[in-house]
mmCIF file of C-alpha atoms in Angstrom:
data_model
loop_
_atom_site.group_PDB
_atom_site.id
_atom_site.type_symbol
_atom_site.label_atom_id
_atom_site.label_comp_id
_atom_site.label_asym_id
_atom_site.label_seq_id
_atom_site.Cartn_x
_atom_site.Cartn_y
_atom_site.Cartn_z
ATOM 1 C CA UNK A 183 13.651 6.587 -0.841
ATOM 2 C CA UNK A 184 10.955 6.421 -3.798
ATOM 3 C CA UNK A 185 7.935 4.828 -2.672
ATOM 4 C CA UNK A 186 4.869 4.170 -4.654
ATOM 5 C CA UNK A 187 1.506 3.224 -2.640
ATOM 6 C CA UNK A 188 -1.530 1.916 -4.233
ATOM 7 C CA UNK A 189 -5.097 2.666 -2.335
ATOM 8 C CA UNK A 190 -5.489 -0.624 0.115
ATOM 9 C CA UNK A 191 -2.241 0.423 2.103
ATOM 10 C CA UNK A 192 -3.136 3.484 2.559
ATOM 11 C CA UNK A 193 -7.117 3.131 3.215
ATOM 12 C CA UNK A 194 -6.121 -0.252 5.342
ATOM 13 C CA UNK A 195 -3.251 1.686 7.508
ATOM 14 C CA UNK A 196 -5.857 4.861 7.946
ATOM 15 C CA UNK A 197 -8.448 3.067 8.845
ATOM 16 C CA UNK A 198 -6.618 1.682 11.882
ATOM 17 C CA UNK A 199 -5.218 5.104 12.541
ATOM 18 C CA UNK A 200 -1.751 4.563 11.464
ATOM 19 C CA UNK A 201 -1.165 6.070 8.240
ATOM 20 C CA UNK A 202 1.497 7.769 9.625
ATOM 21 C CA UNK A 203 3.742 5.024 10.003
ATOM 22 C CA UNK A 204 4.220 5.466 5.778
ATOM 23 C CA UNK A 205 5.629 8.858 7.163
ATOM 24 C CA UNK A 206 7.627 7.454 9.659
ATOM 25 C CA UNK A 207 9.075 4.482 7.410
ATOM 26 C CA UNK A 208 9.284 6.302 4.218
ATOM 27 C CA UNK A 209 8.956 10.276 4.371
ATOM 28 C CA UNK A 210 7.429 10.547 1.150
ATOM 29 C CA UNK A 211 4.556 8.432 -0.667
ATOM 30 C CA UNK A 212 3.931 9.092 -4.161
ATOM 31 C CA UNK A 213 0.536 7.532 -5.600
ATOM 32 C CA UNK A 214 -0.565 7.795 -9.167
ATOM 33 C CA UNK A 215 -3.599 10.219 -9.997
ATOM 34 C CA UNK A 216 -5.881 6.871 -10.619
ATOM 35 C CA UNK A 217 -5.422 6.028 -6.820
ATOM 36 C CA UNK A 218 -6.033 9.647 -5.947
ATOM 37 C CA UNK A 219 -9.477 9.712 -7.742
ATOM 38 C CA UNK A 220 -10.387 6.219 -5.897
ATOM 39 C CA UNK A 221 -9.919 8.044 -3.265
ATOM 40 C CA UNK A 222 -10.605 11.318 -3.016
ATOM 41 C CA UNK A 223 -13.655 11.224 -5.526
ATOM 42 C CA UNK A 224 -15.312 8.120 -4.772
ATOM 43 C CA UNK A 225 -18.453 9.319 -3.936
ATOM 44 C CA UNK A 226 -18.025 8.205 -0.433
ATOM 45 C CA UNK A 227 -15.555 8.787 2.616
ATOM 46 C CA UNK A 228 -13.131 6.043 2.393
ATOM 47 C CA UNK A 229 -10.713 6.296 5.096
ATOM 48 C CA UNK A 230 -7.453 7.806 4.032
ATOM 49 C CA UNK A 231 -9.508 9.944 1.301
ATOM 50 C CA UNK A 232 -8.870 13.385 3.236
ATOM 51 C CA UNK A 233 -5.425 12.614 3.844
ATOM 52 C CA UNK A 234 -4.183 11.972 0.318
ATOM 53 C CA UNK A 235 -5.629 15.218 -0.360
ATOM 54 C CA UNK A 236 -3.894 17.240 2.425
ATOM 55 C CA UNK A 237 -0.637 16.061 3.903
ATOM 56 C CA UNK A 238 2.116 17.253 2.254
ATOM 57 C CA UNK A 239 4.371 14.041 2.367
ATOM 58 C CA UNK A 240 1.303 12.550 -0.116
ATOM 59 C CA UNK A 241 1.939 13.532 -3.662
ATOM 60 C CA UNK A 242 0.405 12.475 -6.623
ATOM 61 C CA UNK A 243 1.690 12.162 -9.883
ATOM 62 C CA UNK A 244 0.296 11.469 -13.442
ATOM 63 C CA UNK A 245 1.300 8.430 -15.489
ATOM 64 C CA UNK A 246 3.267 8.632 -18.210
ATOM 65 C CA UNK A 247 3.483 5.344 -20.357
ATOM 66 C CA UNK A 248 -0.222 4.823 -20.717
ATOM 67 C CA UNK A 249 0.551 2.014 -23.234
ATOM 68 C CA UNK A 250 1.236 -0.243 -19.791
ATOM 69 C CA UNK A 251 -1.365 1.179 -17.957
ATOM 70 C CA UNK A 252 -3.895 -0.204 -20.989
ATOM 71 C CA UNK A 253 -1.799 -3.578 -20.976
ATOM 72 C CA UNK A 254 -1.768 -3.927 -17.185
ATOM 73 C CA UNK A 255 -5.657 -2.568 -17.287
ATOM 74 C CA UNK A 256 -6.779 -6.181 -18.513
ATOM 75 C CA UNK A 257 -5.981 -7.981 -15.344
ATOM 76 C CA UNK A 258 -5.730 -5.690 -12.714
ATOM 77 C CA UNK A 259 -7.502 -2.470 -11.420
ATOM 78 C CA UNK A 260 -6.700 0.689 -12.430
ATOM 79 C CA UNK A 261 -5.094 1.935 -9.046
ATOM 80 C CA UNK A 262 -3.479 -1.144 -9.065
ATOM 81 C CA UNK A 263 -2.373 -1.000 -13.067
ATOM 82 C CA UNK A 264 -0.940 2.757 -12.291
ATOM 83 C CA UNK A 265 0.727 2.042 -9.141
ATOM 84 C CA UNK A 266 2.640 -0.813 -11.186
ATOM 85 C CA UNK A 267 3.464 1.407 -14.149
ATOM 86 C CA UNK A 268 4.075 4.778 -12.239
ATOM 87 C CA UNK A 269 6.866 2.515 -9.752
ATOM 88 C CA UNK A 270 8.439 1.342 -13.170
ATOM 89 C CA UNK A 271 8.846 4.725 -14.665
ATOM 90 C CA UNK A 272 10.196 6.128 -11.312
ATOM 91 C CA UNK A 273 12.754 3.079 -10.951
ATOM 92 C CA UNK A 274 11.133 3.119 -7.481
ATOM 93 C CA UNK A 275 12.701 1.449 -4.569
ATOM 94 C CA UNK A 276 9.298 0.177 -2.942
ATOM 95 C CA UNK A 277 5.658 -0.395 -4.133
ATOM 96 C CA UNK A 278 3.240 -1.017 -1.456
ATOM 97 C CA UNK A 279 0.482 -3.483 -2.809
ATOM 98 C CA UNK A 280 -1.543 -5.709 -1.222
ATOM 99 C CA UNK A 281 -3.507 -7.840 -3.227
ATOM 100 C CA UNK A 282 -1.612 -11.115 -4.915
ATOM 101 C CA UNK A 283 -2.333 -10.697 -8.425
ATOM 102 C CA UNK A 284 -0.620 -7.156 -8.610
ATOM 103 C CA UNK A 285 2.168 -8.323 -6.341
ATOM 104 C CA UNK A 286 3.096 -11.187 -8.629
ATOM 105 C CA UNK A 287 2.766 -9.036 -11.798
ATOM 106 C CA UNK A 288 5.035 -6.050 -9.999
ATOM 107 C CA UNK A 289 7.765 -8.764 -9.329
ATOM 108 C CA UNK A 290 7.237 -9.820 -12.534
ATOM 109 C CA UNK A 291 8.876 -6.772 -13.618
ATOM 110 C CA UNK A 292 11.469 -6.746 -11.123
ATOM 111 C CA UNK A 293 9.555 -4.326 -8.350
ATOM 112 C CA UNK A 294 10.439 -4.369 -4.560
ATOM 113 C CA UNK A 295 6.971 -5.097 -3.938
ATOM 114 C CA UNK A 296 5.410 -4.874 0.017
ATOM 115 C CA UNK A 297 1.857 -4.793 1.408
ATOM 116 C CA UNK A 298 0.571 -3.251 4.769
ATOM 117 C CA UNK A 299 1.221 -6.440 6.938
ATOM 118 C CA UNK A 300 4.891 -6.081 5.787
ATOM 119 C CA UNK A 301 4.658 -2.175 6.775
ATOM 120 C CA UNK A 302 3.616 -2.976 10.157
ATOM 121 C CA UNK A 303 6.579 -5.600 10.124
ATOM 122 C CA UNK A 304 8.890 -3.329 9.498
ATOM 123 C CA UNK A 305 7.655 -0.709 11.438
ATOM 124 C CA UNK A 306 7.870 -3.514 14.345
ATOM 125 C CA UNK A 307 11.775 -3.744 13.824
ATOM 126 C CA UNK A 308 12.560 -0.120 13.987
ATOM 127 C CA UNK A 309 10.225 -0.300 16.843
ATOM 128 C CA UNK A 310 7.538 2.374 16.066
ATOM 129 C CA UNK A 311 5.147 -0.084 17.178
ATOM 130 C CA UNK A 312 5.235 -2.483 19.951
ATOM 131 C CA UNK A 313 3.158 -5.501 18.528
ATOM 132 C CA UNK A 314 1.980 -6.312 15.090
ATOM 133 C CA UNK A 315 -0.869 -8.935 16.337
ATOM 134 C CA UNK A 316 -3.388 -6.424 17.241
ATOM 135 C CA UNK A 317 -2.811 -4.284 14.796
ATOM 136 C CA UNK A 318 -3.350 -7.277 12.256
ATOM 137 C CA UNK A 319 -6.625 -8.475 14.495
ATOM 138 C CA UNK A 320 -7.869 -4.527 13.877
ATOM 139 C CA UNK A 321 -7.379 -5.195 10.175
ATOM 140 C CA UNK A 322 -9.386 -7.888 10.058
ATOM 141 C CA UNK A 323 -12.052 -6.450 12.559
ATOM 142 C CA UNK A 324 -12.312 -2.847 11.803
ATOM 143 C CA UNK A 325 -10.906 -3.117 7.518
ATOM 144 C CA UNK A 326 -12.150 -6.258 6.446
ATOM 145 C CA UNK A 327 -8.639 -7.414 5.760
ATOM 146 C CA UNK A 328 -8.441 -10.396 4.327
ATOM 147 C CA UNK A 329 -5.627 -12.360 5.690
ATOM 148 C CA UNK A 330 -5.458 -16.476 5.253
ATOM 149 C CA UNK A 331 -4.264 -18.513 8.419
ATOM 150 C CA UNK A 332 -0.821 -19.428 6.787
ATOM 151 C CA UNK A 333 0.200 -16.202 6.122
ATOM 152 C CA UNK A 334 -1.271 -15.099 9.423
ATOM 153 C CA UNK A 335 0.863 -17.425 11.569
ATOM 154 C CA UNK A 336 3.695 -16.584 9.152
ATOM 155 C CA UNK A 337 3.411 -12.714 9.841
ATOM 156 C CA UNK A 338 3.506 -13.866 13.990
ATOM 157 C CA UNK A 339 6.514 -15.444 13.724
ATOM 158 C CA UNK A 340 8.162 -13.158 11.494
ATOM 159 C CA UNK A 341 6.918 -10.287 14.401
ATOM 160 C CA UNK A 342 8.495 -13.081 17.212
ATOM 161 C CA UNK A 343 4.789 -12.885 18.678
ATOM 162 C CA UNK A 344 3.699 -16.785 18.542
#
């Protein structure tokens, strides 16, 4: 399975201490080399950072139609504009995205689009976790995830944990 990751799954999902669960779910993650350099050369350690530069089921890979990456660039970030184009150019089955406006654009173009809170509910079914609830709460807590009460309760019923 081709899966593309942008930074906040990955950072979100390490910073918890389950980055593996990509691993587990997926084998291999492919991120483009503008999500590498968010992470790796930040300036400061982001959680996930070492990772992406040392486990081999984390590859990178350089961008190709940099026409889309401009044309994406005006309303999204770059990770976020290079995840989009680098899932389009490897007809990839899965892009893992998190925040709405790159979701929406990736469906846009047809893209199998999931964020970590679908990760975790997927990982949930195949039973490589027990609960997604605390993992969500540690999100919150320990990521500063962002997560809106509808979607919250939505993710706890999806889990069968209300």
């Amino acid at each position: 399975m081709t899966v593309v990751s942008n930074t906040s799954p990955i950072t979100n999902l390490a910073g918890i201490g389950y980055l593996a669960l990509l691993k587990d779910l997926y084998g291999t993650i492919t991120i483009p080399v503008g999500v590498f350099n968010e992470m790796a050369r930040i300036g400061k350690v982001v959680p996930g950072a070492l990772e992406v530069q040392t486990l081999p089921w984390i590859n990178s890979c350089e961008v190709q139609d940099l026409d889309r990456v401009r044309e994406l660039r005006s309303v999204l970030d770059l990770g976020e504009a290079e995840a989009i184009a680098l899932a389009l150019e490897l007809s990839t089955e899965l892009l893992l995205l998190d925040e709405r406006p790159g979701r929406q654009l990736a469906q846009q173009f047809g893209l199998s689009v999931t964020g970590v809170l679908g990760v975790l509910l997927e990982a949930k079914a195949k039973q490589l976790i027990g609960q997604v609830k605390p993992l969500m709460e540690q999100l919150v807590s320990d990521m500063n995830f962002r997560i809106g009460q509808p979607l919250y309760q939505g993710v706890l019923e999806l889990a069968d944990e209300v």
